[in-house]
Amino acid sequence: MPSNASLLAPYGYQSASCGYCKRSRTSASYYAQTSRLLPEDYQALIDRGWRRSGTLLYKPDIRLGCCPHHTIRLEAAAFSPRRDQKAALHRWNRFVLGEACVRDLNLRRSRGEKQRSRNEFDLLTAIHAAERDRLPAGAQPEHQLEVRLETDDFSEEKFALYVDYQTHVHGDAPADVTRQGFKRFLCRSPLVRSDDGRFGSFHQTYRLDGELVAMSVLDLLPHAVSGVYFMYADKVARWHLGKVSAVREAGLAMEGGYGFYYMGYYIHGCAKMRYKAEYGPQNVLDLETMQWRPLVETLGGGSQDMRDGSNKGDDRGDAMDEVQDENGEKIPNDGRSGDGVNADADKNGDLQLDRDSKGRLIFPNLTAATAALAEGLSLFELAFPGTLSAAEVREQIELDAVKITLRNKVVRLDDLYDPDRDMMKPLSLRGVVANLAACVGPEVAQRMVVDL
């Protein structure tokens, strides 16, 4: 089996309960499992609305979801920190350095340097200002701060920090926070680490006087610093390290040449996600055009939620933050029962459905859609934002050439016996592979190996 290809096992389109609004079976996503994922493939996937939770990949259906998830990103070079974000960073730096050290460092600066610091905010200078290995010779900080990127390996030190964070911030019982869940969720990434250490999954650790007090879990991709999770010790909660870490990660995207900082999904109207819009200017992925658009112009201040992938959305309610299952996995909370969308019933009670711009059926709610799929409707007939239509798959993807793993050998799809070669039939081999290809897009489809 080639080691230079992503391995994807399709789970298909499934409904689930929503962890945000807590409604039952109102979430829907297309799922796939991966044991090996190339950074360039994950980059292509998140730029089509996908996200990973451990080894589980999922693409939410934002049209039928009660809490539509939107992919957002921040161009690092354009990042303009707000006053409160700068203040949090400055307070943390002053705490680490101590007042005596701050005075000493100020005395060392020239008049021109002092003037520039008053008139301009230098992001990279500010985020490194208190780090032990960045201080000038002879500086005597009150605390020793070390921030470094490490491999995403498990350690008891990291697990202890995770337990501290989950119990104090999320109110979990200590017995419910397990090593197995921590490893699966935050340590056993399927991302292949590049030989030069530039791409892959990493832990950015914050050590204060030698003690691990905070940690970011990051995926570093060809043009992304993608935030997975952040945790901090209760003893440093007063320093607002959530803001400090977000500013640092945007700085890493700039300093490391990654270009963009991805903060995960944004749910319009979710109070616990409003902070993401405060790191601007954010752009949101338009799943209809696959283009990035300003978040403020698209969603900010209005009731739109882009359920069809564009800005033609409808009203929606509040939602809750992400949760984890009993194994410590992030639950992909992404679905909706939703309001009707131009659907009426005829005299026999059958739904008369409108179609989207690709000719696919627009169902009024998730219940109706999943019932139709259970009765044999092809996923290609469902108006699923951000996926290819059947015609687009035929035009853009050489389906026969898609690679399949079979008994530890890799073969082409057309090498396998398939009594029914109709990709519109969901249970046929070609149908399963075609649905996966439609969801991952042509770039990944031609490179991946499908694990059936």
Short mmCIF file of N, CA and C in Angstrom, two decimals, residues 175-260:
data_model
loop_
_atom_site.label_atom_id
_atom_site.label_comp_id
_atom_site.label_asym_id
_atom_site.label_seq_id
_atom_site.Cartn_x
_atom_site.Cartn_y
_atom_site.Cartn_z
N ALA A 175 -13.18 11.25 36.85
CA ALA A 175 -13.24 9.86 36.40
C ALA A 175 -13.68 9.73 34.96
N ASP A 176 -14.36 10.76 34.45
CA ASP A 176 -14.84 10.72 33.07
C ASP A 176 -13.79 11.18 32.06
N VAL A 177 -12.70 11.73 32.53
CA VAL A 177 -11.63 12.22 31.64
C VAL A 177 -10.56 11.14 31.58
N THR A 178 -10.50 10.41 30.48
CA THR A 178 -9.65 9.23 30.39
C THR A 178 -8.43 9.45 29.51
N ARG A 179 -7.39 8.68 29.78
CA ARG A 179 -6.20 8.71 28.94
C ARG A 179 -6.53 8.26 27.52
N GLN A 180 -7.36 7.25 27.42
CA GLN A 180 -7.73 6.74 26.10
C GLN A 180 -8.40 7.82 25.27
N GLY A 181 -9.34 8.55 25.88
CA GLY A 181 -10.02 9.61 25.16
C GLY A 181 -9.08 10.73 24.78
N PHE A 182 -8.18 11.10 25.68
CA PHE A 182 -7.21 12.16 25.40
C PHE A 182 -6.29 11.77 24.25
N LYS A 183 -5.82 10.54 24.27
CA LYS A 183 -4.94 10.07 23.19
C LYS A 183 -5.68 10.07 21.86
N ARG A 184 -6.90 9.56 21.87
CA ARG A 184 -7.67 9.44 20.62
C ARG A 184 -8.03 10.82 20.07
N PHE A 185 -8.36 11.71 20.95
CA PHE A 185 -8.85 13.03 20.54
C PHE A 185 -7.72 13.98 20.16
N LEU A 186 -6.65 14.00 20.94
CA LEU A 186 -5.66 15.07 20.81
C LEU A 186 -4.22 14.61 20.58
N CYS A 187 -3.98 13.31 20.55
CA CYS A 187 -2.60 12.84 20.40
C CYS A 187 -2.39 11.94 19.18
N ARG A 188 -3.37 11.18 18.81
CA ARG A 188 -3.18 10.21 17.73
C ARG A 188 -3.71 10.76 16.41
N SER A 189 -3.05 11.77 15.93
CA SER A 189 -3.50 12.40 14.69
C SER A 189 -3.18 11.52 13.49
N PRO A 190 -4.10 11.46 12.53
CA PRO A 190 -3.81 10.71 11.30
C PRO A 190 -2.97 11.49 10.31
N LEU A 191 -2.71 12.77 10.60
CA LEU A 191 -1.93 13.59 9.67
C LEU A 191 -0.49 13.08 9.58
N VAL A 192 -0.01 12.93 8.36
CA VAL A 192 1.37 12.52 8.14
C VAL A 192 2.28 13.72 8.36
N ARG A 193 3.27 13.57 9.23
CA ARG A 193 4.19 14.67 9.50
C ARG A 193 5.26 14.72 8.42
N SER A 194 5.49 15.88 7.86
CA SER A 194 6.49 16.03 6.81
C SER A 194 7.89 15.85 7.39
N ASP A 195 8.83 15.44 6.54
CA ASP A 195 10.19 15.17 7.00
C ASP A 195 10.85 16.40 7.61
N ASP A 196 10.51 17.57 7.09
CA ASP A 196 11.12 18.80 7.61
C ASP A 196 10.41 19.34 8.84
N GLY A 197 9.34 18.64 9.28
CA GLY A 197 8.62 19.07 10.48
C GLY A 197 7.73 20.27 10.27
N ARG A 198 7.53 20.67 9.03
CA ARG A 198 6.73 21.86 8.77
C ARG A 198 5.24 21.57 8.80
N PHE A 199 4.83 20.38 8.38
CA PHE A 199 3.42 20.02 8.32
C PHE A 199 3.14 18.82 9.22
N GLY A 200 1.91 18.76 9.71
CA GLY A 200 1.49 17.67 10.58
C GLY A 200 0.75 18.22 11.79
N SER A 201 0.55 17.37 12.79
CA SER A 201 -0.14 17.78 14.02
C SER A 201 0.89 17.99 15.13
N PHE A 202 0.71 19.07 15.88
CA PHE A 202 1.69 19.45 16.89
C PHE A 202 0.99 19.95 18.15
N HIS A 203 1.73 19.91 19.24
CA HIS A 203 1.32 20.54 20.49
C HIS A 203 2.20 21.77 20.70
N GLN A 204 1.56 22.94 20.83
CA GLN A 204 2.31 24.15 21.19
C GLN A 204 2.19 24.30 22.69
N THR A 205 3.29 24.07 23.39
CA THR A 205 3.27 24.03 24.85
C THR A 205 3.77 25.34 25.45
N TYR A 206 3.14 25.72 26.56
CA TYR A 206 3.51 26.91 27.34
C TYR A 206 4.00 26.42 28.70
N ARG A 207 5.28 26.61 28.97
CA ARG A 207 5.83 26.21 30.27
C ARG A 207 6.27 27.45 31.04
N LEU A 208 5.76 27.55 32.25
CA LEU A 208 6.07 28.68 33.13
C LEU A 208 6.88 28.13 34.29
N ASP A 209 8.12 28.58 34.40
CA ASP A 209 9.04 28.08 35.43
C ASP A 209 9.13 26.56 35.38
N GLY A 210 9.13 26.03 34.17
CA GLY A 210 9.29 24.60 33.95
C GLY A 210 8.00 23.80 34.02
N GLU A 211 6.90 24.42 34.41
CA GLU A 211 5.62 23.71 34.56
C GLU A 211 4.74 23.96 33.34
N LEU A 212 4.16 22.89 32.81
CA LEU A 212 3.24 23.02 31.68
C LEU A 212 1.94 23.65 32.16
N VAL A 213 1.63 24.87 31.67
CA VAL A 213 0.44 25.58 32.14
C VAL A 213 -0.59 25.78 31.03
N ALA A 214 -0.23 25.52 29.79
CA ALA A 214 -1.19 25.67 28.69
C ALA A 214 -0.67 24.91 27.48
N MET A 215 -1.61 24.55 26.59
CA MET A 215 -1.21 23.81 25.39
C MET A 215 -2.25 23.99 24.29
N SER A 216 -1.77 24.30 23.10
CA SER A 216 -2.61 24.33 21.90
C SER A 216 -2.35 23.06 21.11
N VAL A 217 -3.39 22.49 20.54
CA VAL A 217 -3.26 21.39 19.59
C VAL A 217 -3.49 21.98 18.21
N LEU A 218 -2.51 21.86 17.33
CA LEU A 218 -2.54 22.53 16.04
C LEU A 218 -2.27 21.56 14.90
N ASP A 219 -2.97 21.77 13.79
CA ASP A 219 -2.65 21.11 12.54
C ASP A 219 -1.98 22.14 11.64
N LEU A 220 -0.76 21.86 11.22
CA LEU A 220 -0.02 22.76 10.34
C LEU A 220 -0.09 22.20 8.93
N LEU A 221 -0.66 22.98 8.02
CA LEU A 221 -0.98 22.54 6.66
C LEU A 221 -0.33 23.48 5.65
N PRO A 222 -0.36 23.14 4.37
CA PRO A 222 0.33 23.97 3.37
C PRO A 222 0.01 25.46 3.43
N HIS A 223 -1.25 25.83 3.67
CA HIS A 223 -1.53 27.25 3.86
C HIS A 223 -2.48 27.46 5.04
N ALA A 224 -2.19 26.77 6.14
CA ALA A 224 -3.06 26.92 7.30
C ALA A 224 -2.36 26.54 8.60
N VAL A 225 -2.57 27.37 9.61
CA VAL A 225 -2.43 26.96 11.00
C VAL A 225 -3.85 26.73 11.47
N SER A 226 -4.19 25.47 11.70
CA SER A 226 -5.57 25.11 12.04
C SER A 226 -5.65 24.74 13.51
N GLY A 227 -6.42 25.52 14.27
CA GLY A 227 -6.58 25.26 15.69
C GLY A 227 -7.52 24.10 15.94
N VAL A 228 -7.07 23.13 16.73
CA VAL A 228 -7.89 21.96 17.07
C VAL A 228 -8.46 22.10 18.48
N TYR A 229 -7.62 22.47 19.43
CA TYR A 229 -8.07 22.57 20.82
C TYR A 229 -7.06 23.41 21.60
N PHE A 230 -7.53 24.02 22.68
CA PHE A 230 -6.64 24.76 23.58
C PHE A 230 -7.05 24.49 25.01
N MET A 231 -6.07 24.31 25.87
CA MET A 231 -6.34 24.05 27.29
C MET A 231 -5.33 24.80 28.14
N TYR A 232 -5.75 25.13 29.36
CA TYR A 232 -4.85 25.84 30.27
C TYR A 232 -5.14 25.41 31.70
N ALA A 233 -4.16 25.60 32.56
CA ALA A 233 -4.31 25.24 33.97
C ALA A 233 -5.16 26.28 34.68
N ASP A 234 -5.90 25.83 35.67
CA ASP A 234 -6.77 26.73 36.42
C ASP A 234 -5.97 27.84 37.11
N LYS A 235 -4.74 27.56 37.47
CA LYS A 235 -3.91 28.54 38.19
C LYS A 235 -3.57 29.76 37.34
N VAL A 236 -3.67 29.66 36.00
CA VAL A 236 -3.37 30.81 35.14
C VAL A 236 -4.62 31.33 34.43
N ALA A 237 -5.80 30.92 34.91
CA ALA A 237 -7.04 31.31 34.24
C ALA A 237 -7.23 32.82 34.18
N ARG A 238 -6.74 33.53 35.16
CA ARG A 238 -6.96 34.99 35.24
C ARG A 238 -6.27 35.74 34.11
N TRP A 239 -5.33 35.11 33.41
CA TRP A 239 -4.54 35.82 32.40
C TRP A 239 -5.12 35.71 30.99
N HIS A 240 -6.30 35.16 30.86
CA HIS A 240 -6.99 35.11 29.57
C HIS A 240 -6.10 34.52 28.47
N LEU A 241 -5.58 33.33 28.74
CA LEU A 241 -4.67 32.72 27.78
C LEU A 241 -5.36 32.26 26.51
N GLY A 242 -6.69 32.17 26.52
CA GLY A 242 -7.40 31.89 25.28
C GLY A 242 -7.12 32.97 24.25
N LYS A 243 -7.17 34.23 24.68
CA LYS A 243 -6.86 35.35 23.78
C LYS A 243 -5.38 35.35 23.40
N VAL A 244 -4.54 35.10 24.39
CA VAL A 244 -3.10 35.09 24.13
C VAL A 244 -2.75 34.02 23.10
N SER A 245 -3.32 32.83 23.26
CA SER A 245 -3.00 31.73 22.34
C SER A 245 -3.51 32.01 20.94
N ALA A 246 -4.70 32.58 20.81
CA ALA A 246 -5.25 32.88 19.49
C ALA A 246 -4.38 33.90 18.76
N VAL A 247 -3.93 34.92 19.47
CA VAL A 247 -3.05 35.92 18.86
C VAL A 247 -1.73 35.28 18.46
N ARG A 248 -1.21 34.40 19.32
CA ARG A 248 0.05 33.71 19.01
C ARG A 248 -0.11 32.82 17.77
N GLU A 249 -1.24 32.13 17.66
CA GLU A 249 -1.43 31.22 16.52
C GLU A 249 -1.58 31.99 15.22
N ALA A 250 -2.22 33.15 15.28
CA ALA A 250 -2.25 34.01 14.09
C ALA A 250 -0.84 34.47 13.75
N GLY A 251 -0.05 34.76 14.79
CA GLY A 251 1.34 35.14 14.57
C GLY A 251 2.15 34.00 13.98
N LEU A 252 1.88 32.77 14.41
CA LEU A 252 2.57 31.61 13.84
C LEU A 252 2.27 31.46 12.36
N ALA A 253 1.01 31.70 11.99
CA ALA A 253 0.63 31.63 10.57
C ALA A 253 1.41 32.65 9.75
N MET A 254 1.63 33.82 10.32
CA MET A 254 2.39 34.87 9.63
C MET A 254 3.89 34.54 9.62
N GLU A 255 4.41 34.23 10.80
CA GLU A 255 5.84 34.01 10.95
C GLU A 255 6.31 32.76 10.22
N GLY A 256 5.48 31.72 10.22
CA GLY A 256 5.85 30.46 9.59
C GLY A 256 5.54 30.38 8.11
N GLY A 257 4.93 31.43 7.57
CA GLY A 257 4.61 31.44 6.15
C GLY A 257 3.43 30.57 5.76
N TYR A 258 2.56 30.26 6.73
CA TYR A 258 1.38 29.44 6.42
C TYR A 258 0.26 30.27 5.81
N GLY A 259 0.27 31.55 6.07
CA GLY A 259 -0.67 32.45 5.40
C GLY A 259 -1.98 32.67 6.12
N PHE A 260 -2.64 31.60 6.57
CA PHE A 260 -3.98 31.72 7.14
C PHE A 260 -4.09 31.00 8.47
#
